[in-house]
mmCIF file of C-alpha atoms in Angstrom:
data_model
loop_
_atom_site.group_PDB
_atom_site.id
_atom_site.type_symbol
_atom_site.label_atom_id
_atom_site.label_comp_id
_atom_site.label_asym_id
_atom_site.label_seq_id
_atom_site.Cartn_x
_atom_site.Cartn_y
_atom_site.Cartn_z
ATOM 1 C CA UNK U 1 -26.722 -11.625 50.154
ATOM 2 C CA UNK U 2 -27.741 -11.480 53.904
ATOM 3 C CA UNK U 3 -30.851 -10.315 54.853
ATOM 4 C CA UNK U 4 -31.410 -6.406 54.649
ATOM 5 C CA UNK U 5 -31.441 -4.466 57.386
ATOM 6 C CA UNK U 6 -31.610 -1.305 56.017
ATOM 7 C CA UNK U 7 -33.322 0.222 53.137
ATOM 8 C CA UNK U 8 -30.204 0.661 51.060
ATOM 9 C CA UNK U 9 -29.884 -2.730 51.329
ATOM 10 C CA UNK U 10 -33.300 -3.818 50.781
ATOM 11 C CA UNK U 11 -33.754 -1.696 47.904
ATOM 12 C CA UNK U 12 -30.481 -3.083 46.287
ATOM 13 C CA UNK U 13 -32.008 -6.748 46.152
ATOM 14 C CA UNK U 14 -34.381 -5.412 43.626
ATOM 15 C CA UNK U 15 -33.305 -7.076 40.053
ATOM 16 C CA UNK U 16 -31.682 -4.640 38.035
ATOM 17 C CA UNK U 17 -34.085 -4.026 35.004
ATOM 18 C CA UNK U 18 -36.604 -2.729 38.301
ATOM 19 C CA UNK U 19 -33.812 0.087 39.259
ATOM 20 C CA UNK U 20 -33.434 1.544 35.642
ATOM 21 C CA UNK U 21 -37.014 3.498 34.590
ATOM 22 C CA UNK U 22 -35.500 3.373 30.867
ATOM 23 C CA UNK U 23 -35.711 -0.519 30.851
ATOM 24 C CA UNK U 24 -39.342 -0.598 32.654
ATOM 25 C CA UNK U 25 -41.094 0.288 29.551
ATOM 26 C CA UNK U 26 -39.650 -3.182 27.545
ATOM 27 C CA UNK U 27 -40.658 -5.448 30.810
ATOM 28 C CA UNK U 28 -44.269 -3.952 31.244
ATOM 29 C CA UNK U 29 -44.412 -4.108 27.354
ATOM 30 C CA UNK U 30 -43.570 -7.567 27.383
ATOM 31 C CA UNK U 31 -45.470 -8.574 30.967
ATOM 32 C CA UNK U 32 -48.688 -7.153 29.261
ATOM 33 C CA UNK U 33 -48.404 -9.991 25.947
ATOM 34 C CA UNK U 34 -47.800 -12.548 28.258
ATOM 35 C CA UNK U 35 -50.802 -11.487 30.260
ATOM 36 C CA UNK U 36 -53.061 -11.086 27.120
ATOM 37 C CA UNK U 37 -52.125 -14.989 26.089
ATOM 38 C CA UNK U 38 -52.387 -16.593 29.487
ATOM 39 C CA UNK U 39 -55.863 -15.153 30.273
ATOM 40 C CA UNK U 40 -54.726 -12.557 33.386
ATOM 41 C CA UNK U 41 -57.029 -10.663 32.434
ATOM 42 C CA UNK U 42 -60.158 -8.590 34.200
ATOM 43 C CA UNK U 43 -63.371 -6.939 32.413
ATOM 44 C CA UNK U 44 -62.158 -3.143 31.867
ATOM 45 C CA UNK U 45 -63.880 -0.370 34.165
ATOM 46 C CA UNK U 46 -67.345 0.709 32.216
ATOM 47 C CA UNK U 47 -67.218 4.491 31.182
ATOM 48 C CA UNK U 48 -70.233 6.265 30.750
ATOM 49 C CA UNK U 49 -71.655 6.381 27.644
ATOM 50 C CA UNK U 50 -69.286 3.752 26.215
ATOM 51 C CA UNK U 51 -71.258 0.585 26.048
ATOM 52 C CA UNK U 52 -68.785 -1.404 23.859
ATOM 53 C CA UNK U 53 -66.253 -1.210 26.688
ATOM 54 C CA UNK U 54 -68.220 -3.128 28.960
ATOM 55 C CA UNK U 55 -66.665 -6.208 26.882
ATOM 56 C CA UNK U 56 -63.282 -4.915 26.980
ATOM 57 C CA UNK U 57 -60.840 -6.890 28.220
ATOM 58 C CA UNK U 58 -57.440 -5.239 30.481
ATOM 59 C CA UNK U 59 -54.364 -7.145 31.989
ATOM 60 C CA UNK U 60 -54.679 -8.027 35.305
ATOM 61 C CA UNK U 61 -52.639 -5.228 38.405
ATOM 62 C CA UNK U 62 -49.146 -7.572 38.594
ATOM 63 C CA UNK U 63 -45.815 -6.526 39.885
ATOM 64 C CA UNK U 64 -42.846 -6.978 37.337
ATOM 65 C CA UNK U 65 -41.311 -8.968 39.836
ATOM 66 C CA UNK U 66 -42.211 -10.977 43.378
ATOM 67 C CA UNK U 67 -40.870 -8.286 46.098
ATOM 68 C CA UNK U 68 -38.982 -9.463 49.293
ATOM 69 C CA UNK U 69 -40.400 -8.945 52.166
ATOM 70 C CA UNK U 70 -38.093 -8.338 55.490
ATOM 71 C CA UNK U 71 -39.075 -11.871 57.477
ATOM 72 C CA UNK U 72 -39.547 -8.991 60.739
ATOM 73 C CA UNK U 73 -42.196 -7.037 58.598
ATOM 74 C CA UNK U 74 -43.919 -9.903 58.077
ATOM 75 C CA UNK U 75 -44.007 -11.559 61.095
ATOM 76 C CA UNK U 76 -45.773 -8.385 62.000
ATOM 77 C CA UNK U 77 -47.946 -7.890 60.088
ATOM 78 C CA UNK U 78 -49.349 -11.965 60.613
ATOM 79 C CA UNK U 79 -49.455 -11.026 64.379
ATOM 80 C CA UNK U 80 -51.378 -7.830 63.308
ATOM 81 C CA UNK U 81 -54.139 -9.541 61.744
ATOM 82 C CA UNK U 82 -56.180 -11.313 64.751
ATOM 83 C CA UNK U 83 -56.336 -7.523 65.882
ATOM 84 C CA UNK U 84 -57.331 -6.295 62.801
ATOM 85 C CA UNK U 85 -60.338 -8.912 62.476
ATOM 86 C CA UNK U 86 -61.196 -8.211 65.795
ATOM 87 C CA UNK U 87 -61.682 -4.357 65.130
ATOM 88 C CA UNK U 88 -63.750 -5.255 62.101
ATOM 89 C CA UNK U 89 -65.631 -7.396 63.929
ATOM 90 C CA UNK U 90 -66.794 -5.065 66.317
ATOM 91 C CA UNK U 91 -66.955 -2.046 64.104
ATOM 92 C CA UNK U 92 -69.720 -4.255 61.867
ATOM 93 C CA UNK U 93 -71.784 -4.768 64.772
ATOM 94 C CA UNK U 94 -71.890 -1.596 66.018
ATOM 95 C CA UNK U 95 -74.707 -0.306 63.613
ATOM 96 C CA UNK U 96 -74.896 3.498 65.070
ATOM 97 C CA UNK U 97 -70.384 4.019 64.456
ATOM 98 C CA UNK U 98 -71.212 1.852 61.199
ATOM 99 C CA UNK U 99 -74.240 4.032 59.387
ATOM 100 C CA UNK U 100 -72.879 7.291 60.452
ATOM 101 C CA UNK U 101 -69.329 6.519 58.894
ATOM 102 C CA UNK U 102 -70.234 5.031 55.780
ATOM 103 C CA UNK U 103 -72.981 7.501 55.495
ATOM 104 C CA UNK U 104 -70.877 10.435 55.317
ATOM 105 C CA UNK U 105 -68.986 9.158 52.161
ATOM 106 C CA UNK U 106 -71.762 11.095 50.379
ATOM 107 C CA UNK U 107 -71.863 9.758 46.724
ATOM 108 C CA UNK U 108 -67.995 9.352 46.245
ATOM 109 C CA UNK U 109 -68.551 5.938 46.921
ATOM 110 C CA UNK U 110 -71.388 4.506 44.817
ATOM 111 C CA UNK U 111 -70.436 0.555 45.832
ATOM 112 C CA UNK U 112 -69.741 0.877 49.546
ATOM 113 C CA UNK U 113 -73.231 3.182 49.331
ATOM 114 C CA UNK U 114 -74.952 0.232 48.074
ATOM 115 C CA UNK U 115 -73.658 -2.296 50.291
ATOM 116 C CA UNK U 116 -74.819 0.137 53.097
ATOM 117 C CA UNK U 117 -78.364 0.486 51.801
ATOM 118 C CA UNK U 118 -78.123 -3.609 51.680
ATOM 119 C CA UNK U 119 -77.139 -4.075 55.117
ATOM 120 C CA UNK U 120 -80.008 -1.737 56.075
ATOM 121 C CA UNK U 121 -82.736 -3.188 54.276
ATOM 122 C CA UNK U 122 -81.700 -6.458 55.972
ATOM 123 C CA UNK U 123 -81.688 -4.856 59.457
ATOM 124 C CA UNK U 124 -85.329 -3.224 58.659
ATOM 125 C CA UNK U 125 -86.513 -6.818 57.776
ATOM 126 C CA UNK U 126 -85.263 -8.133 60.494
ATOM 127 C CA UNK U 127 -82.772 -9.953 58.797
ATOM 128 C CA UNK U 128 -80.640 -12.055 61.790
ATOM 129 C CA UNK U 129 -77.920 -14.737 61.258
ATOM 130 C CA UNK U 130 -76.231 -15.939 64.216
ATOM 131 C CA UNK U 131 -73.124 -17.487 62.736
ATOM 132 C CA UNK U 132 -70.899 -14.948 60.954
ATOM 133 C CA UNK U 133 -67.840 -15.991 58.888
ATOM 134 C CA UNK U 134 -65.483 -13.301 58.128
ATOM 135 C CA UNK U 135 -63.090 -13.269 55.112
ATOM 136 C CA UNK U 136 -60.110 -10.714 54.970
ATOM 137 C CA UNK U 137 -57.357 -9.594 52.912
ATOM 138 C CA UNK U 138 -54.658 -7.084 53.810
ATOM 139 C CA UNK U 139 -52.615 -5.791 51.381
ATOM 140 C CA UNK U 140 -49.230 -4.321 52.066
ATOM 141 C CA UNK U 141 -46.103 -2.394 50.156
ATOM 142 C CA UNK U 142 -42.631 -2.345 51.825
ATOM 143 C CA UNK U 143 -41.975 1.678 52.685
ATOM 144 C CA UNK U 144 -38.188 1.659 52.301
ATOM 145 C CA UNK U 145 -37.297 5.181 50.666
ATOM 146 C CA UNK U 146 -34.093 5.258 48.856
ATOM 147 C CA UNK U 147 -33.690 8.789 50.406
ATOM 148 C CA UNK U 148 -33.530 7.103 53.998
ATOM 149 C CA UNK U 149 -30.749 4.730 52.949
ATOM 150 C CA UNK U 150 -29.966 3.955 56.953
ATOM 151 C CA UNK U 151 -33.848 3.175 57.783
ATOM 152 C CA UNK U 152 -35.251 -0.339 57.929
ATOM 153 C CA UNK U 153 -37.703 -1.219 55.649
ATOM 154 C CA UNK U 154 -41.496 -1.530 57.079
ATOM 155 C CA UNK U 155 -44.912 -2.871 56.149
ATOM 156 C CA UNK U 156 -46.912 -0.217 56.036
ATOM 157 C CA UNK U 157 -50.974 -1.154 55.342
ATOM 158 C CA UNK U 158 -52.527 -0.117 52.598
ATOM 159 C CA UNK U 159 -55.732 -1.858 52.014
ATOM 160 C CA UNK U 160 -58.181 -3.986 54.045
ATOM 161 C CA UNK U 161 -60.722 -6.100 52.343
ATOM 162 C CA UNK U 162 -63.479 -7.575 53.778
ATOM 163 C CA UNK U 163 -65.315 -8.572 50.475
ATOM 164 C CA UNK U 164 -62.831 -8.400 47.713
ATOM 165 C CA UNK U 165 -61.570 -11.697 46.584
ATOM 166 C CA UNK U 166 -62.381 -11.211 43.041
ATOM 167 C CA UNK U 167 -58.768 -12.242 42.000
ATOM 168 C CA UNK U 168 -58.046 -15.256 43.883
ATOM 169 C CA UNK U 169 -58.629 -17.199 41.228
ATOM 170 C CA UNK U 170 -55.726 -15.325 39.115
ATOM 171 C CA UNK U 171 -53.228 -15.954 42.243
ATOM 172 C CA UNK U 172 -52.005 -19.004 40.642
ATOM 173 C CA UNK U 173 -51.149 -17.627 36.709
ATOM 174 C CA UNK U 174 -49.668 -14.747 38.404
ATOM 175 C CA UNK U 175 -47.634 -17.621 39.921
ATOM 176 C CA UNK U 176 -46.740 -18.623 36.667
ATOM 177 C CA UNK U 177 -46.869 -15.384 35.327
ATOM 178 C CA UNK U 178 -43.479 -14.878 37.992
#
């Protein structure tokens, strides 16, 4: 198959068992064993009040299948990232912008709250490094609705990380897993 250009092509290079929602259930079925005897697994959320599922084990977020990704989108999205470092640079040392946006998450954010009253502390102290590393992940999903069959398919951000790397060290059984 050539490359797709549009999303009715795109979304036609999916395999087959991925385009029928009656087959899904067998795959994920069948994804989740393999999971559970390889070891892709992570410690399941804690629940309040349910202490005995802080050792509970759940498979590990996989897609059924490795997704092609339009070589255009891509390239994108590679030049993208120098900019998007560069904003997050700036944005974490601008402490006024920084405070007063994270600030106003309130308590729906209970981690990112934490990590703010951190990064305070530090500042109080006096806390000052000079060198500053910073390690990012973007994650990204191919928008190609199958109700736009004549639209290209696009990267469309959904994520930014600048602390999560919590599952690099599964990247290589989901290789396997694949």
């Amino acid at each position: 198959m050539t490359k797709p250009q549009t999303n009715a092509e795109f979304l036609s290079a999916r395999p087959q068992y991925l385009q029928s929602s009656s087959q899904i259930r067998a795959y994920v079925d069948e994804a989740v064993d393999w999971e559970a005897t390889h070891g892709l697994l992570l410690r399941a959320p804690k629940l309040d009040g349910d202490d005995w599922l802080a050792t509970a084990l759940i498979p590990a977020p996989v897609a059924l299948a490795p997704s092609p990704i339009p070589r255009s989108e891509f390239d994108k999205v590679v030049a993208l990232q120098p900019v998007f470092n560069q904003l997050f640079d700036r944005v974490s040392r601008d402490h006024d912008f920084l405070t007063s946006a994270l600030e106003s998450l309130g308590s729906a954010d209970e981690f990112t709250l934490r990590i703010l009253a951190m990064y305070i502390r530090q500042r109080t102290l006096g806390v000052w490094k000079p060198g500053v590393v910073g390690i990012h992940r973007s994650d990204y999903l191919i928008h190609a609705p199958d109700n736009e069959p004549d639209a290209s398919p696009l990267a469309k951000q959904v994520e930014f990380n600048t602390i999560a790397s919590s599952f690099a060290s599964l990247s290589s059984i989901v290789g396997d897993f694949h």
